[in-house]
Structures are given as C-alpha cells and as structure tokens.
CSV table of C-alpha atoms in Angstrom, one decimal:
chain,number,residue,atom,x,y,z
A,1,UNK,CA,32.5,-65.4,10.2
A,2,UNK,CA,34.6,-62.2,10.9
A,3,UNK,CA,30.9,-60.2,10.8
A,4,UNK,CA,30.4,-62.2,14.2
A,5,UNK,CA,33.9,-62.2,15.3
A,6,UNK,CA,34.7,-58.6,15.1
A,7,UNK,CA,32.1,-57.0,17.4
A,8,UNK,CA,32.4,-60.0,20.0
A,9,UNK,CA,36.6,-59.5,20.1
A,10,UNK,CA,35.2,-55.4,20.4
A,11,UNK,CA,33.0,-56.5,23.3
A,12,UNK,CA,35.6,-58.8,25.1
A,13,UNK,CA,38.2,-56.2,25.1
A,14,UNK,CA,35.3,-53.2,26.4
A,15,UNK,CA,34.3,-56.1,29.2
A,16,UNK,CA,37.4,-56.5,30.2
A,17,UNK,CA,38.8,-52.6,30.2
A,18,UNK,CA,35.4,-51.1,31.0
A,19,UNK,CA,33.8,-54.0,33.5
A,20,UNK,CA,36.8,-55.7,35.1
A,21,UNK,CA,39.4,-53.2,35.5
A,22,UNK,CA,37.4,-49.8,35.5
A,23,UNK,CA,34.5,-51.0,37.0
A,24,UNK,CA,31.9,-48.8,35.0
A,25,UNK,CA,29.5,-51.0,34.9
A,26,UNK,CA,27.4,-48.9,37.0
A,27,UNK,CA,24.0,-50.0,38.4
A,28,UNK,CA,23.6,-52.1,35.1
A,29,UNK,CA,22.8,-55.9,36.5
A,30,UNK,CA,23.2,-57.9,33.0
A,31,UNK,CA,26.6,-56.0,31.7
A,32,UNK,CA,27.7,-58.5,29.2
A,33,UNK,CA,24.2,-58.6,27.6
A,34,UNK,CA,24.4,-54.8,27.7
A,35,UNK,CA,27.5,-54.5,26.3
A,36,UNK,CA,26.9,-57.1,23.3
A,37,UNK,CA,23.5,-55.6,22.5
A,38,UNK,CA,25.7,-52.0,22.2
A,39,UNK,CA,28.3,-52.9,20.2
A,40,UNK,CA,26.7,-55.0,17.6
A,41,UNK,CA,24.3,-52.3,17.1
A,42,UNK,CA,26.9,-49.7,16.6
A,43,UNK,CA,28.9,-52.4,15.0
A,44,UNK,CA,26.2,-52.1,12.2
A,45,UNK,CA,25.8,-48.7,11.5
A,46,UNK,CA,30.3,-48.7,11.7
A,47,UNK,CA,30.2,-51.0,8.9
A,48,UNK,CA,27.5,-49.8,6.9
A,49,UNK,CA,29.2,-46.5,6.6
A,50,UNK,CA,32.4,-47.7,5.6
A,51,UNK,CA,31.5,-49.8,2.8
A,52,UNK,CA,29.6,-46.4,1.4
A,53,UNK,CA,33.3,-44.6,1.6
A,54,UNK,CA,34.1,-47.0,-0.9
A,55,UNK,CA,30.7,-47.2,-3.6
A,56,UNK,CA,32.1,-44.5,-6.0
A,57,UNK,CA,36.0,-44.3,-5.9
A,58,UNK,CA,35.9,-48.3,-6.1
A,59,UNK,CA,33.8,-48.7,-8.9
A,60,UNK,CA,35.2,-45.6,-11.0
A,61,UNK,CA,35.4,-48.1,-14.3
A,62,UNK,CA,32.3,-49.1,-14.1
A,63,UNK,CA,30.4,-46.0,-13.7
A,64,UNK,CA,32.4,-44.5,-16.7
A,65,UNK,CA,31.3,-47.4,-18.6
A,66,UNK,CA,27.6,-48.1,-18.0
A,67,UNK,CA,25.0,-45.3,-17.4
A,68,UNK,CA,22.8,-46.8,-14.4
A,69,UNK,CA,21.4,-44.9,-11.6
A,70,UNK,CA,24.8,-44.2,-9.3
A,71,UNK,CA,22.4,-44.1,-5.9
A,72,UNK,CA,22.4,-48.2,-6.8
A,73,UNK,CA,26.1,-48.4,-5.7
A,74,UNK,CA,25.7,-47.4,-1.8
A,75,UNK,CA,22.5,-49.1,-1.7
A,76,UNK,CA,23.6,-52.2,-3.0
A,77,UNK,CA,27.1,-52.0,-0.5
A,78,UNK,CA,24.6,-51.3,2.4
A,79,UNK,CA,21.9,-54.0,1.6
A,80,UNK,CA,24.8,-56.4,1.8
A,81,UNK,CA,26.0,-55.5,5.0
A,82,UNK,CA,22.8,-55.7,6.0
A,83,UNK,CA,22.6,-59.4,4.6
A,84,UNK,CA,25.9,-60.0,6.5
A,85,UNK,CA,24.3,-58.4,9.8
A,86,UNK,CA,21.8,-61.2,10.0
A,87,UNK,CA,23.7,-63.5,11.5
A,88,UNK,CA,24.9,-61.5,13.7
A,89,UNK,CA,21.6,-60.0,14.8
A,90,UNK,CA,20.9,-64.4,15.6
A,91,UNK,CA,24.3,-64.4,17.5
A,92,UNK,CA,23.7,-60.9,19.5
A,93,UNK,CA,20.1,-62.8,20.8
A,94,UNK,CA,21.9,-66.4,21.5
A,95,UNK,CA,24.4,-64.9,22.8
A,96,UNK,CA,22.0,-62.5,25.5
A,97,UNK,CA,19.8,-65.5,25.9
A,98,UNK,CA,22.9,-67.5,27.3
A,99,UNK,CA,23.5,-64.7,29.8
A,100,UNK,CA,20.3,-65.9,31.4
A,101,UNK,CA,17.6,-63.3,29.7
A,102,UNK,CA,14.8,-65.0,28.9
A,103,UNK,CA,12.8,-64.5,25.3
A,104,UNK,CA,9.6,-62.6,25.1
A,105,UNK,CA,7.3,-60.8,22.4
A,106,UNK,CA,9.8,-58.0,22.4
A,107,UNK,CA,12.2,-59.5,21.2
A,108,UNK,CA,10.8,-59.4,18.1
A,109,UNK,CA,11.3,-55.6,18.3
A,110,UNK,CA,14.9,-56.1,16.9
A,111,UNK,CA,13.4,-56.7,13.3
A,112,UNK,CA,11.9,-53.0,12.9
A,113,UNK,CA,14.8,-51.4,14.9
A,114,UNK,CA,17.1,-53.2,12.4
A,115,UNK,CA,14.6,-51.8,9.2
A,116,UNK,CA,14.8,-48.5,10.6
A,117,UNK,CA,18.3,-48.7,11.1
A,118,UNK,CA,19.4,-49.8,8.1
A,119,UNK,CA,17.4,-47.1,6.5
A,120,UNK,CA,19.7,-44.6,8.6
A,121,UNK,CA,22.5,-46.4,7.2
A,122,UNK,CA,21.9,-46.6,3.8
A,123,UNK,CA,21.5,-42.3,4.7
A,124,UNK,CA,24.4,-41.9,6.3
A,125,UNK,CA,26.3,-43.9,3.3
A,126,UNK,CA,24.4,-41.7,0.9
A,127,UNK,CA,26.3,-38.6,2.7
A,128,UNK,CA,29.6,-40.4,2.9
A,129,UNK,CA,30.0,-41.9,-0.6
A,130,UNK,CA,29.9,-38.2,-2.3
A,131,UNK,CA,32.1,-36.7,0.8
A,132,UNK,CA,34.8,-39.6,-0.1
A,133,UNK,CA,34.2,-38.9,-3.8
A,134,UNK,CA,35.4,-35.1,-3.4
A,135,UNK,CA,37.4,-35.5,-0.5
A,136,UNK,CA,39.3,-38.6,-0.7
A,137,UNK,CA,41.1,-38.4,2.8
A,138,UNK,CA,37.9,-38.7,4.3
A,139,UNK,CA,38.1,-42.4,4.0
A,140,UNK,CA,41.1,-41.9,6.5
A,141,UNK,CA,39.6,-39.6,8.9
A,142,UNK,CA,36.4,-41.5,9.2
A,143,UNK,CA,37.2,-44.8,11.1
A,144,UNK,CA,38.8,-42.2,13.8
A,145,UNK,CA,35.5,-40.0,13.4
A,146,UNK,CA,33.5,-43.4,14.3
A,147,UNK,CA,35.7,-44.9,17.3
A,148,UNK,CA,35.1,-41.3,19.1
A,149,UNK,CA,31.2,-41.8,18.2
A,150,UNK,CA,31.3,-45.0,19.6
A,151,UNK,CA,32.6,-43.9,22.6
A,152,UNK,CA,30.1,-41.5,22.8
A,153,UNK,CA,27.2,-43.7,22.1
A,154,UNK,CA,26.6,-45.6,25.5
A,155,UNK,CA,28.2,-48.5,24.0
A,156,UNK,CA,29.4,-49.3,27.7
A,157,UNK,CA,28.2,-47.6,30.1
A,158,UNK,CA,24.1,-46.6,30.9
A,159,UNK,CA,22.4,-43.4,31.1
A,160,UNK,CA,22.9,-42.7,34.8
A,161,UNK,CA,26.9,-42.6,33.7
A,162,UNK,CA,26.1,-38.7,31.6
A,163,UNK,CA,25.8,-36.1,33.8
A,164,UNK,CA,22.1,-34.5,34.3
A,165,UNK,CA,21.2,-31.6,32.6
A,166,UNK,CA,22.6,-30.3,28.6
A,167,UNK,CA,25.4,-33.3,28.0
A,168,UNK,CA,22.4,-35.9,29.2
A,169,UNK,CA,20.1,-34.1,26.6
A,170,UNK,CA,22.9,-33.8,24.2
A,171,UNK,CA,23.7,-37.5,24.8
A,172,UNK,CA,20.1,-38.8,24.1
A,173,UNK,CA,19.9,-37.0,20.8
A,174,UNK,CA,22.8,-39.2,19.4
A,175,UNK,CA,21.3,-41.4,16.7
A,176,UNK,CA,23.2,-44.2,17.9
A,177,UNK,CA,22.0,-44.2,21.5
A,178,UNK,CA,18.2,-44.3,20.3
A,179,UNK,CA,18.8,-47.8,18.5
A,180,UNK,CA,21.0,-48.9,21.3
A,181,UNK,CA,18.5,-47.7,23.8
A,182,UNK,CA,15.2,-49.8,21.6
A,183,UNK,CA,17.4,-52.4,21.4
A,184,UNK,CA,18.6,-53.1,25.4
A,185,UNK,CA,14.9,-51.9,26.4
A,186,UNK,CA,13.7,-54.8,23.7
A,187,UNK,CA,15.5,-57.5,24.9
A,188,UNK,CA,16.3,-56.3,28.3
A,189,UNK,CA,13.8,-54.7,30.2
A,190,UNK,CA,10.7,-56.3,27.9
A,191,UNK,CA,9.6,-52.6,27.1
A,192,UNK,CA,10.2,-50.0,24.5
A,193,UNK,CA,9.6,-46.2,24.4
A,194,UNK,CA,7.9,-44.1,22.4
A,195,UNK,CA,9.8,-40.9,22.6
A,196,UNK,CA,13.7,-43.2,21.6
A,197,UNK,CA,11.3,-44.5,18.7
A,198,UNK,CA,10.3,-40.9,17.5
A,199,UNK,CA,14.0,-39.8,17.6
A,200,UNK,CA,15.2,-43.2,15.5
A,201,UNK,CA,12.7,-42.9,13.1
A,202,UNK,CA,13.3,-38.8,12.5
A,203,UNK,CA,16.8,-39.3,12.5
A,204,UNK,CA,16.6,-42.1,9.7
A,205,UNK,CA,14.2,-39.8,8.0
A,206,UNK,CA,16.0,-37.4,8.1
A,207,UNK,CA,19.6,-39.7,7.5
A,208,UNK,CA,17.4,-40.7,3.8
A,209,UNK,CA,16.3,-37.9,2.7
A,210,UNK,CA,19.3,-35.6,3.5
A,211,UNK,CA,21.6,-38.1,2.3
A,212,UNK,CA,19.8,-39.5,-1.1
A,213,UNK,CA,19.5,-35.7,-2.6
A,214,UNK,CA,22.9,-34.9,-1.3
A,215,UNK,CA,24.2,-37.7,-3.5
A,216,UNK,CA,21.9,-36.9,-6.7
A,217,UNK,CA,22.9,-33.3,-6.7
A,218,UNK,CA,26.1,-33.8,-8.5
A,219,UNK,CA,25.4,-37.5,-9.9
A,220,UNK,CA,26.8,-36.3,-13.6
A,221,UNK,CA,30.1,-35.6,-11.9
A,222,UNK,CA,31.3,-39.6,-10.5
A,223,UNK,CA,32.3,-40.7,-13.7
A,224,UNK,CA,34.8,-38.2,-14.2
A,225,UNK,CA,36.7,-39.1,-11.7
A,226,UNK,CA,40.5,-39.9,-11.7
C-alpha cells in the first residue's frame, strides 16, 4: 500500500508547491498526469537503490555462513521492488487515464521502459551495495544525493523549463530524464523517440555492466565484515 501511497503524497505536495503556488507548470496542458508519470518513475529507480545500500551490511550473518554467489543479494532486493512497483505502474496508468488521457498501443510501451529500467536499477544497486559495504555513511548521504537528482530529473517541470544550449544538453543526458521522457511521450503524446531510447538503453548497459564487475571485484571481502 505505501508503494502506492508514497509517490502519490510526493506528487500532491510537488502539485501543490510547484503547480498551485509557483506556477511552473509551463506550457505543459495535462500537469497532474505529467507530474504522476515523473515521480513514479523516479520513485522506482529511488527505491531500487536504496534497498541495494542495504544487501550486504544487512545480511552480514548470512554471507559468513553460506557460500552463494553475493551478486544474488542486490538482485534479489531489486527484483522485489520491482515486484512491488507493479502495482504501482497499474495505479500511475489509472490514475493518468482518470485525468482524461485516453489508452492507446503505446501505452504498452511502459512494459519495456520498466525492463530496461529495472536493469538500470539492479546497476546502480550493484554500485551502491559495495560503496555502502566500504563506506557505511554512504547509506546517509544517499537519500540527500537522490532528492537533489530528483530535482534535477524533470520530475516537475518540461524541457522548455532548462535553459538552451550546455545545461539543456547536460539535462537530457540524465538517466532519469530518458525514462521519464519514454514514459510521458508513451502515454502522453502517443509517440516515442529513438534517440531518449538509445540513451536509456546505453545508460542501463552501461549501469549493468559497470556495476556487476564493480561488485565481483572484491566479492571474497563481504563476509569479513564487522
């Protein structure tokens, strides 16, 4: 329940601060479909992350005890928030169906955007779970680390909002803004783009493989952990 409460709490307060008071909706005509589509997607990847902070220092006993492949323990914590998002995924498109969009074929877009998502994710855990296993304040520094992201990320405000020229080009390399951008153009706009699919899938690519031999190049040193 709190995997559907949390981002739509996150996206009543950003409607409220960024579309009522502030105004910065811009030009965009559906905002609260825009906004919910934007923070459950970043919602995801927030979560993900997280639960890969805790794979290795949580289950110290365990990996002292039983030799298993330690790669299993991010992968397992991301496959179940995955699980968890998939209800929430169902809620994002009731919930921008009720704002009057109407269903099309590309709306089943979401399903590969959410596979190559979550193989960013289960990357980006990769990374984090050995980062957190050598440097445990990293676990405190992170959620900070991913509220300025999310900021960052076009969560609430569109494209025409970033200034033209390096911070635009800077903007639309964030991995985050290429699955929120599939996403709103999905369910939005009835379209996709080719060149936001060729950053999302490089990024998770490059999120895998980065992050898997990251993790495996000091495997033999988790269970000594304190």
């Amino acid at each position: 329940l709190w995997h559907l409460l949390n981002p739509l709490f996150l996206a009543g307060v950003f409607y409220l601060v960024f579309g009522v008071i502030l105004q910065a909706r811009g030009g965009v005509e559906n905002y609260p479909a825009f906004l919910i589509i934007g923070v459950f997607t970043f919602v995801y990847i927030n979560k993900a992350i997280m639960s890969g902070t805790r794979t290795i220092i949580a289950n110290i006993r365990l990996i002292q005890s039983l030799s298993f492949p330690r790669a299993s323990l991010p992968l397992s914590a991301v496959i179940g928030e995955a699980l968890a998002q998939l209800p929430a995924l169902a809620a994002m498109l009731l919930i921008v169906a009720i704002t009057g969009e109407r269903p099309t074929i590309w709306w089943l877009m979401v399903v590969p955007i959410f596979a190559t998502q979550t193989v960013f994710n289960l990357g980006a855990a990769f990374l984090v779970a050995r980062l957190t296993f050598h440097f445990r304040d990293v676990q405190q520094l992170l959620p900070y680390l991913l509220r300025i992201w999310l900021y960052l990320s076009g969560v609430f405000f569109a494209l025409d909002f970033v200034p033209v020229g390096w911070p635009r080009t800077l903007f639309q390399l964030n991995p985050a803004w290429s699955f929120i951008r599939l996403n709103r153009l999905a369910l939005l706009e009835g379209a996709t783009d080719g060149r936001m699919w060729l950053l999302a899938l490089g990024w998770s690519a490059l999120a895998i493989v980065s992050g898997f031999f990251y993790f495996r190049a000091h495997e033999s040193e988790y269970g000594s952990a304190n």
